Short mmCIF file of C-alpha atoms in Angstrom, two decimals:
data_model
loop_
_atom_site.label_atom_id
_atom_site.label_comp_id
_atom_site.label_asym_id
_atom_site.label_seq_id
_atom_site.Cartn_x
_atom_site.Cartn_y
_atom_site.Cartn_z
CA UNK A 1 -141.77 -204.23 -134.89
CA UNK A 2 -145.42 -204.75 -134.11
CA UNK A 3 -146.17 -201.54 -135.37
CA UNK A 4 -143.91 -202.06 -138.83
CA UNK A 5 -145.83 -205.20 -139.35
CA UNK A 6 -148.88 -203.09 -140.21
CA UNK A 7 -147.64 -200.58 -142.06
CA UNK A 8 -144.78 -202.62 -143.93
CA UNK A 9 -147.45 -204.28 -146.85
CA UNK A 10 -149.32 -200.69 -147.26
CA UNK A 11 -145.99 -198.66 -147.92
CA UNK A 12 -145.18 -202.29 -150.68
CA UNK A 13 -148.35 -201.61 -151.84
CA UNK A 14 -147.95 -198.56 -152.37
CA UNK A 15 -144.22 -198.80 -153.79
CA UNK A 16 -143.11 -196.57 -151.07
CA UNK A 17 -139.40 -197.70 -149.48
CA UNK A 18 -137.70 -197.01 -146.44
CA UNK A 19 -134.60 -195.19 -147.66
CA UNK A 20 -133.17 -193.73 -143.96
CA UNK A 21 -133.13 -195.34 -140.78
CA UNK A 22 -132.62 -193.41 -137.20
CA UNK A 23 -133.10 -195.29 -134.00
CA UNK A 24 -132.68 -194.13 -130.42
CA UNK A 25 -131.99 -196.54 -127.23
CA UNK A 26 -134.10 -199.69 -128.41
CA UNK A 27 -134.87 -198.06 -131.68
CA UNK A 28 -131.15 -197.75 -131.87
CA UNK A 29 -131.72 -201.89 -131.59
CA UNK A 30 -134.32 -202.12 -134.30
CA UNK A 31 -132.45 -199.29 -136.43
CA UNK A 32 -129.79 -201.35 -137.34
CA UNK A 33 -131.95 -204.62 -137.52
CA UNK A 34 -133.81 -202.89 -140.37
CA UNK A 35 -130.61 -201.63 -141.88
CA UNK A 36 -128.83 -204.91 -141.86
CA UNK A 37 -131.91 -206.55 -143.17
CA UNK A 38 -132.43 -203.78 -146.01
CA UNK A 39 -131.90 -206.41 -148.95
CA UNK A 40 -134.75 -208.10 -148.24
CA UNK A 41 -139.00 -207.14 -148.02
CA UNK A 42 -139.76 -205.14 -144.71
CA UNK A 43 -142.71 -206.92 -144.10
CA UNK A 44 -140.46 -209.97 -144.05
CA UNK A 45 -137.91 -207.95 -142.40
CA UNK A 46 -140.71 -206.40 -139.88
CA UNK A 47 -142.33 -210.38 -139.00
CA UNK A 48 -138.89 -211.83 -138.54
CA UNK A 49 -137.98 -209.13 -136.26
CA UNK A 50 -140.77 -209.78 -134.37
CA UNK A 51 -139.99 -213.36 -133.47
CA UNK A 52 -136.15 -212.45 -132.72
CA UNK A 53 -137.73 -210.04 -129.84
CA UNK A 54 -140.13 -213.00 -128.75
CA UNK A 55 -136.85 -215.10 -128.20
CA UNK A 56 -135.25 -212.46 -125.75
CA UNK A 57 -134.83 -213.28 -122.29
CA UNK A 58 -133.80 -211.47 -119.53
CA UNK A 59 -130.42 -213.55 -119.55
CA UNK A 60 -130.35 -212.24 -123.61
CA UNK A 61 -129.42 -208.32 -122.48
CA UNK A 62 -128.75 -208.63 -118.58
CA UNK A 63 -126.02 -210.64 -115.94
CA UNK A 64 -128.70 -212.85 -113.47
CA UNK A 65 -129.36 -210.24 -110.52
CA UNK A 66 -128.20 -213.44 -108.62
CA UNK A 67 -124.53 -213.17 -110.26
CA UNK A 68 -121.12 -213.17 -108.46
CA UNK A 69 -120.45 -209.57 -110.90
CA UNK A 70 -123.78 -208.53 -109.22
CA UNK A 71 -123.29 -209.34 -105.52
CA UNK A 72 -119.91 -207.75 -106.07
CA UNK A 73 -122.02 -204.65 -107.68
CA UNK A 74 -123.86 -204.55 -104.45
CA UNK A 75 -120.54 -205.09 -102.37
CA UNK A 76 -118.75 -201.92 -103.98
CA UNK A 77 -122.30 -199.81 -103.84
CA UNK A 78 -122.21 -200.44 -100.41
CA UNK A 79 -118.30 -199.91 -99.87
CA UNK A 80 -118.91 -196.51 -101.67
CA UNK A 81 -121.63 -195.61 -99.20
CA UNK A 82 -119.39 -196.52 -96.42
CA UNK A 83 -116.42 -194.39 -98.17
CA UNK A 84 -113.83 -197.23 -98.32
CA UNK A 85 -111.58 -197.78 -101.23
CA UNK A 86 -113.26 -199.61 -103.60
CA UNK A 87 -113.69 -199.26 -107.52
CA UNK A 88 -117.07 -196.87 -107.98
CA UNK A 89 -120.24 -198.67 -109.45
CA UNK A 90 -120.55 -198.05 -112.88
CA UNK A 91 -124.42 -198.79 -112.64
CA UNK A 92 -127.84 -200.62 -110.77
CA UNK A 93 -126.91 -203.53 -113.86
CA UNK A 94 -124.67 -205.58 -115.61
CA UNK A 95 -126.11 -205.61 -119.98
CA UNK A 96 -122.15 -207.91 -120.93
CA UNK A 97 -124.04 -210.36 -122.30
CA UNK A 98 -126.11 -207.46 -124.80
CA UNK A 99 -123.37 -207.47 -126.85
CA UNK A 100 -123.18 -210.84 -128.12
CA UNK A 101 -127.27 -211.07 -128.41
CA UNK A 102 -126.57 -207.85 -130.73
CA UNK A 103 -123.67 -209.98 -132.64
CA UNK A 104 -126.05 -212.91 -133.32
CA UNK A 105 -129.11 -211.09 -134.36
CA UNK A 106 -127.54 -208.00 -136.01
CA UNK A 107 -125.45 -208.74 -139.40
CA UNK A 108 -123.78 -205.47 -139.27
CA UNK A 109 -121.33 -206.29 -141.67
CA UNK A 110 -124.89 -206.01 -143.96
CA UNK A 111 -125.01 -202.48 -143.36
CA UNK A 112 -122.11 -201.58 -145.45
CA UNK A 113 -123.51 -203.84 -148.53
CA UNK A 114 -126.57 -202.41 -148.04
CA UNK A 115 -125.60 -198.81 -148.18
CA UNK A 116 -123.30 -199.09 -151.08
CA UNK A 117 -126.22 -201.75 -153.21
CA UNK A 118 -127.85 -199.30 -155.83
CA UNK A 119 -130.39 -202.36 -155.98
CA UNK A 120 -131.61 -201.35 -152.14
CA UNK A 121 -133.09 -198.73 -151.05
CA UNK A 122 -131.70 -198.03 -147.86
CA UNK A 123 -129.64 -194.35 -148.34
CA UNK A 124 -128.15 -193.82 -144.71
CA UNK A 125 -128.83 -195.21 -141.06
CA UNK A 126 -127.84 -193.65 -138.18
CA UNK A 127 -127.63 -194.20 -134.39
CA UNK A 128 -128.06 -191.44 -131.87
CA UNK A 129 -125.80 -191.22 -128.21
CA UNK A 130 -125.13 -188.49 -126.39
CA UNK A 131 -121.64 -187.81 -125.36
CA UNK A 132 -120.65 -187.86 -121.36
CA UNK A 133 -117.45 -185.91 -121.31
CA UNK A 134 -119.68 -183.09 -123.80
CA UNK A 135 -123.11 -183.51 -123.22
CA UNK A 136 -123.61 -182.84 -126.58
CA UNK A 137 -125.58 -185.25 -129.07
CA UNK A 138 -123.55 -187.36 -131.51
CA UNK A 139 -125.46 -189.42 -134.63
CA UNK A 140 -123.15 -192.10 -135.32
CA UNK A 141 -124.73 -192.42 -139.10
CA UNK A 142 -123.33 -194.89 -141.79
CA UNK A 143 -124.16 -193.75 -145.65
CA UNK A 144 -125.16 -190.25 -146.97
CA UNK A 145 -123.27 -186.74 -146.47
CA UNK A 146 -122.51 -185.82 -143.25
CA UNK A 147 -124.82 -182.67 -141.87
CA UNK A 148 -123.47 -179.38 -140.55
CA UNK A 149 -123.14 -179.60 -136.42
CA UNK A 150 -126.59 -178.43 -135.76
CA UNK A 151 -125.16 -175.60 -132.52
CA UNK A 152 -128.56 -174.34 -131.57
CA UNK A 153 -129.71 -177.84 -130.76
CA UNK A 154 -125.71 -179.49 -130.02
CA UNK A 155 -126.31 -182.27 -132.32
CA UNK A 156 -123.12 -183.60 -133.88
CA UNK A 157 -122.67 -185.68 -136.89
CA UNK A 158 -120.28 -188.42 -137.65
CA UNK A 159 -119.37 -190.78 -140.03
CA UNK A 160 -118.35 -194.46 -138.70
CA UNK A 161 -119.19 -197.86 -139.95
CA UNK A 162 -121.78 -198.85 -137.42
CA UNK A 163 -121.47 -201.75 -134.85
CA UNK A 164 -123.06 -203.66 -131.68
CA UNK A 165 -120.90 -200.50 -129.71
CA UNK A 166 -123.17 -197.67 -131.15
CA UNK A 167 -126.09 -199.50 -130.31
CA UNK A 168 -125.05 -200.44 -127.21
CA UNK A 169 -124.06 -197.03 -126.50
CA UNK A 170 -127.22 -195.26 -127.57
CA UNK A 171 -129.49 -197.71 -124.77
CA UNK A 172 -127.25 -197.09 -122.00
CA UNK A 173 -129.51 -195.60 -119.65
CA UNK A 174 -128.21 -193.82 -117.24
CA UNK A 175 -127.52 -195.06 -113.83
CA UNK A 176 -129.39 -197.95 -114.84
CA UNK A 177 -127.08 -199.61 -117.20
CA UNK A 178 -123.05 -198.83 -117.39
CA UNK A 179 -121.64 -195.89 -119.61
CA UNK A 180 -120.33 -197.58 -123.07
CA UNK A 181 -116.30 -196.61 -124.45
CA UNK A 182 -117.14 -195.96 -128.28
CA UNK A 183 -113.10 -195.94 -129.81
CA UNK A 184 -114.07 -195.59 -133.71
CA UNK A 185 -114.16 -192.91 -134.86
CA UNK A 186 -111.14 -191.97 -133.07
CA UNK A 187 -112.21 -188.05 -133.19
CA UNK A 188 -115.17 -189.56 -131.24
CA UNK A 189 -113.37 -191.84 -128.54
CA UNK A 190 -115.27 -192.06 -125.20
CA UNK A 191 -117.81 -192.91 -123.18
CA UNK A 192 -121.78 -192.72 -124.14
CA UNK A 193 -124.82 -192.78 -122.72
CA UNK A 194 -128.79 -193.39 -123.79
CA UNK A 195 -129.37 -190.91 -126.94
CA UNK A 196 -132.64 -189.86 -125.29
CA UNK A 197 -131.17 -188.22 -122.69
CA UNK A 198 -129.87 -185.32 -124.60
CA UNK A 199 -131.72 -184.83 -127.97
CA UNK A 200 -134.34 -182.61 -127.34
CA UNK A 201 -136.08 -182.87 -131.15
CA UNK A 202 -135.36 -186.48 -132.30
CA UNK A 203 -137.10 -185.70 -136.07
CA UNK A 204 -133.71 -183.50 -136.59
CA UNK A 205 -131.33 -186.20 -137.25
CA UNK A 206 -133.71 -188.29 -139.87
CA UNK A 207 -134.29 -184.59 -141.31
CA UNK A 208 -131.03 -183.68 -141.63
CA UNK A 209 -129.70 -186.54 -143.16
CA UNK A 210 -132.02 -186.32 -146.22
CA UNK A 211 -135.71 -187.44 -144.91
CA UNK A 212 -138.72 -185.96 -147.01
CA UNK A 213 -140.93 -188.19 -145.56
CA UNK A 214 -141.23 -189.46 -141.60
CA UNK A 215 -142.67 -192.91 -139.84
CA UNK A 216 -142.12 -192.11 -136.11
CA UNK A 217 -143.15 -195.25 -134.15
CA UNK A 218 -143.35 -193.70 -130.18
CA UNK A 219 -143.31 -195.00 -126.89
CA UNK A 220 -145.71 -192.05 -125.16
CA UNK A 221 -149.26 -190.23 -126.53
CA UNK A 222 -150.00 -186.57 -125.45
CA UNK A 223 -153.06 -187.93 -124.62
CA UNK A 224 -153.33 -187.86 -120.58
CA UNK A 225 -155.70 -190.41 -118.77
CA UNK A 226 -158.62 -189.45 -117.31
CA UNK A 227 -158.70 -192.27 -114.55
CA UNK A 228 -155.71 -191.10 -112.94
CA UNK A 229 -155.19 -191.31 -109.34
CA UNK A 230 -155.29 -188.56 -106.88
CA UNK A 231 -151.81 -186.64 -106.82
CA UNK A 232 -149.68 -188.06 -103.69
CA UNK A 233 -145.78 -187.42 -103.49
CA UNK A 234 -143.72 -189.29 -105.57
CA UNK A 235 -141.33 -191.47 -104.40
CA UNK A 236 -137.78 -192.69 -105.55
CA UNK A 237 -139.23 -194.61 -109.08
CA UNK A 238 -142.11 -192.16 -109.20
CA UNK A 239 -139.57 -189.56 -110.15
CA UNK A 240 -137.01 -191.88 -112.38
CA UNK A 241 -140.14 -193.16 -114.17
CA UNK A 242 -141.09 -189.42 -114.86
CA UNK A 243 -137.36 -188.22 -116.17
CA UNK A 244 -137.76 -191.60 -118.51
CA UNK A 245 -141.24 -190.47 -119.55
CA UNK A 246 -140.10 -187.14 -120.68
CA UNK A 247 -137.26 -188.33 -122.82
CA UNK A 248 -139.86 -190.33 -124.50
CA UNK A 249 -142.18 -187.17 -124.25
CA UNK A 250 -140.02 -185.69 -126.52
CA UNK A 251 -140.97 -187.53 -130.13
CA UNK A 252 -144.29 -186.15 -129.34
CA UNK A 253 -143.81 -182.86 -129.13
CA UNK A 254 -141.64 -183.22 -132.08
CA UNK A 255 -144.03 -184.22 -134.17
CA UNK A 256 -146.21 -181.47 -132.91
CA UNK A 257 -143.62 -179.02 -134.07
CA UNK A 258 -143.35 -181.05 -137.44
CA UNK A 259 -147.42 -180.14 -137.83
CA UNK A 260 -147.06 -176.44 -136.76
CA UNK A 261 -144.18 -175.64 -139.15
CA UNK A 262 -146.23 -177.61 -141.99
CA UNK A 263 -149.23 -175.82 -141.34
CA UNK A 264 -147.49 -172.36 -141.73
CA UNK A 265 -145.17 -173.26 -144.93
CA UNK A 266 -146.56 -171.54 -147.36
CA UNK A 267 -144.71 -171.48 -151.55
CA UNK A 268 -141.40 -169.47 -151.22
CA UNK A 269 -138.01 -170.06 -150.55
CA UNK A 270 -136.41 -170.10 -147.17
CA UNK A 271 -134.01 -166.79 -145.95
CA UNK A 272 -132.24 -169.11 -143.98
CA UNK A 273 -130.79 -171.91 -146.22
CA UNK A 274 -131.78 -170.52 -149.64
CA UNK A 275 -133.78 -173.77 -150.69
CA UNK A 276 -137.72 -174.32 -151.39
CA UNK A 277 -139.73 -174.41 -148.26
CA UNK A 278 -141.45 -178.05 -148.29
CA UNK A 279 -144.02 -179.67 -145.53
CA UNK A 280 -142.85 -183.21 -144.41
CA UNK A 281 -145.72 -185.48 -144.28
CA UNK A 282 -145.81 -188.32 -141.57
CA UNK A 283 -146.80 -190.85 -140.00
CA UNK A 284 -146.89 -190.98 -136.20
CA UNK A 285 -147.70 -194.42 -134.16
CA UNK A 286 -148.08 -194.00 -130.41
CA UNK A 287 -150.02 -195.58 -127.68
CA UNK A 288 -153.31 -194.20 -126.81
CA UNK A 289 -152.02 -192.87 -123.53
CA UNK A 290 -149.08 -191.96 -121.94
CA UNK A 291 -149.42 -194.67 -119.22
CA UNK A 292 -150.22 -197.26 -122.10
CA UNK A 293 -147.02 -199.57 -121.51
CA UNK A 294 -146.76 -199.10 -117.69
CA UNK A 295 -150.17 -200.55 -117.28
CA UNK A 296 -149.60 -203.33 -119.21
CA UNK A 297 -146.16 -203.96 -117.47
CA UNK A 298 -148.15 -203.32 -114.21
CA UNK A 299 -150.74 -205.99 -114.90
CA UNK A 300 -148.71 -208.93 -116.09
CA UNK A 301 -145.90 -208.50 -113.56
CA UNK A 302 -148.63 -209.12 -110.70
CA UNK A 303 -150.63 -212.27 -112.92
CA UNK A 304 -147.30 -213.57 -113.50
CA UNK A 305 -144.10 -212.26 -111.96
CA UNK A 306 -145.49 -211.41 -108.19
CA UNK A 307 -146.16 -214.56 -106.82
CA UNK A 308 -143.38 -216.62 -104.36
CA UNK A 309 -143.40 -219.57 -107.19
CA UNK A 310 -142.40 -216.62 -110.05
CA UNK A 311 -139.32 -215.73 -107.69
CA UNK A 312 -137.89 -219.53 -108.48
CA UNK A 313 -139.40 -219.90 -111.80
CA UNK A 314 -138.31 -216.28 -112.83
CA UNK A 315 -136.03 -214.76 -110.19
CA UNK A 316 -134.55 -211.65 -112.01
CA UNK A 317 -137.85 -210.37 -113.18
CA UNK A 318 -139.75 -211.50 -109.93
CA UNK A 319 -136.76 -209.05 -108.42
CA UNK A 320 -136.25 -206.56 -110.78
CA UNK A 321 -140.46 -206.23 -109.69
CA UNK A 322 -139.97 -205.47 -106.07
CA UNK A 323 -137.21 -203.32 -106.48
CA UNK A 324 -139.30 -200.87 -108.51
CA UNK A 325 -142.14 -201.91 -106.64
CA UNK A 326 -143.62 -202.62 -110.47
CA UNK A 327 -147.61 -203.70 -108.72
CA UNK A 328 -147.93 -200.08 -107.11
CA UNK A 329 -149.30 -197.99 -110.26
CA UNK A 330 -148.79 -197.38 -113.82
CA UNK A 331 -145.78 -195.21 -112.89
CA UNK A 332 -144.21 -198.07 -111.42
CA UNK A 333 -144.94 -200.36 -114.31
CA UNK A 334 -143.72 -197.71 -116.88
CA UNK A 335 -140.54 -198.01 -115.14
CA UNK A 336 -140.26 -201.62 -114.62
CA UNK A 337 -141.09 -202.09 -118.23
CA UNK A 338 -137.74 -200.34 -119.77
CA UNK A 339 -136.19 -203.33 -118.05
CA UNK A 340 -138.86 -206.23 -118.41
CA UNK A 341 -137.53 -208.32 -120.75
CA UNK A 342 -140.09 -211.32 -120.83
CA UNK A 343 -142.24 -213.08 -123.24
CA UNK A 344 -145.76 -212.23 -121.92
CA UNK A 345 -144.86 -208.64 -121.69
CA UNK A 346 -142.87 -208.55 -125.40
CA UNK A 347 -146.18 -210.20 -126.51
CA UNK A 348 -148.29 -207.37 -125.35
CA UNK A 349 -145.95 -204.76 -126.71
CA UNK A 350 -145.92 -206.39 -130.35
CA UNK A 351 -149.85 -206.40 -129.91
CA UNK A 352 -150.15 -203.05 -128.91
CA UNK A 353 -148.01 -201.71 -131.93
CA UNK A 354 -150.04 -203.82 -134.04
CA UNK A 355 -153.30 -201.61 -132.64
CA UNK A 356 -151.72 -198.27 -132.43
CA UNK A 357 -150.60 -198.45 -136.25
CA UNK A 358 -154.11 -199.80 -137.32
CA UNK A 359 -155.85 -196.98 -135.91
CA UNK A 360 -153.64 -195.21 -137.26
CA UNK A 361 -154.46 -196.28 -141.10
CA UNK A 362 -158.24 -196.78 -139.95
CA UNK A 363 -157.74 -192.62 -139.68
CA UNK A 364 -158.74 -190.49 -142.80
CA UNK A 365 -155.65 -188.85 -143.46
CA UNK A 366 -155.23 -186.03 -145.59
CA UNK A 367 -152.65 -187.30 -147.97
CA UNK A 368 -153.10 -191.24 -146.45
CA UNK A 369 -151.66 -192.95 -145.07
CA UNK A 370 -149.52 -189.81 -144.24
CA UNK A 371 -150.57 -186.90 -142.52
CA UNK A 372 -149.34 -183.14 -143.06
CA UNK A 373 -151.16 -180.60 -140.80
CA UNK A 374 -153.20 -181.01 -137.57
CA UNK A 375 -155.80 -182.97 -138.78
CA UNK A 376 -156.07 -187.01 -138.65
#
């Protein structure tokens, strides 16, 4: 939302409108935020959202670490270690009380209206999981035509009226937090996963469903950091902080493939579909490096999270903190921050989006604010 803020009164200015929405995991989150808030201005939309993610808590999205249900969790983990007959762990945590924070700050009733309102702009949202008995992709997507199943990629399409489910389903991270049973669609019944995991060119979707024009607001840069520390072998969050990382990775090199096929369309019509070839110009807001958001999660959890007072003042993010062992590199941090829900660290991330989108119109662009080829 950070990000948004800064390019919501430019795009006004300019009389440009966000007409489709596709969010993945937390964009999933913010997605259908924008979507149910279509009515109104986005940079209204973009500075309310911003103080609805400053009011999150840990206890907002997550059951206390201290929890009966998560001393159980750690009874059955260790009952399934021990093979005796207990139920199997359906993850590390507990996100039941997600779905009412989704409830109170998402009216997705709004979607619908919006959608269907001539007077809005907003043409089709959609919400990306990927399917666990498939594997495949599905884009939950609410207004506009439904695209052909895209086989070379395994990205399906369907229509549903969207709810706190499909977002809730498209975050689930695996291991980390518990598979989610999507029932509507019926065609679609089962359980879903983290859209991330899957979707190997997240641009498709927004494409597909109409998009001549992309914002892409990332989590990871393709810029690497010089300063890096000397290689040693990765340990246990060393490697799930890497898998996250790549799934992130992969909006980057999206839009890197977005900026080769524009620089090669040339006037013509394509073999393949029969319509006019046409560049897609963009707009792409990232960090400045890939390890961006683990150092900052890194550096506040040891000025404020680390200490033996933060463990009574704030004991599931003091503990969430050593488990991932969140002070031992940027690695660490980039891990600890999927889950580090607190205000000093939402702060930073709001600021940082703020930054990365600035530089972003402080760029000479070829067609600015949007970009086209290589260049910017």
């Amino acid at each position: 939302m950070g990000a948004l803020s800064v390019l919501a009164p430019v795009l006004e200015e300019r009389c440009e409108r966000v007409e489709i929405i596709v969010g993945t995991s937390v964009g999933g989150i913010n997605g259908a935020y924008l979507a149910a808030n279509a009515h109104r201005l986005l940079s209204e939309v973009a500075a309310d959202g911003i103080e609805v993610w400053r009011g999150l808590r840990y206890r907002s999205a997550m059951r206390s670490l201290l929890s009966p249900s998560a001393l159980m969790m750690l009874v059955r983990f260790i009952g399934t270690f021990l093979s005796l007959p207990v139920k199997a762990v359906p993850s590390l945590l507990d996100t039941a009380p997600l779905r009412k924070t989704l409830n109170r700050i998402i009216a997705f009733e709004r979607i619908a209206d919006n959608v269907a309102d001539a007077a809005t702009p907003l043409r089709a949202v959609g919400v990306v999981a990927t399917s666990y008995e498939t594997g495949r992709t599905i884009v939950f997507h609410q207004g506009g035509e439904t695209p052909p199943t895209n086989e070379e990629r395994a990205i399906d399409y369907v229509e549903a009226r969207l709810t706190n489910v499909h977002v809730l389903a498209s975050g689930a991270i695996p291991v980390i937090f518990p598979a989610v049973e999507v029932t509507e669609p019926a065609s679609c019944r089962g359980w879903y996963g983290d859209g991330g995991s899957r979707l190997n060119a997240p641009l498709d979707p927004a494409l597909a469903l109409g998009a001549e024009r992309v914002i892409v607001i990332g989590l990871n840069s393709a810029v690497i950091p010089k300063d890096l520390p000397a290689p040693a072998r990765p340990d246990l969050f060393d490697g799930a902080s890497s898998l996250l990382s790549v799934l992130a990775d992969q909006l980057t090199t999206d839009v890197a493939m977005l900026t080769a096929i524009n620089d090669a369309v040339e006037q013509g019509v394509d073999p393949a579909t029969n319509e006019p070839r046409r560049k897609i110009p963009y707009i792409f807001v990232a960090p400045s490096d890939r390890l961006k958001i683990g150092r900052i999660a890194l550096d506040i959890y040891q000025h404020h999270y680390k200490s033996l007072w933060a463990m009574l003042r704030s004991p599931n993010l003091a503990l969430l903190g050593r488990i991932t062992d969140a002070a031992r590199n940027p690695m660490h941090g980039e891990l600890y921050s999927y889950l580090f829900l607190g205000r000093e660290f939402i702060d930073e991330l709001i600021e940082l989006g703020r930054t990365d989108a600035q530089r972003w119109l402080d760029t000479e662009h070829d067609e600015w604010p949007w970009q086209v080829g290589r260049g910017g």
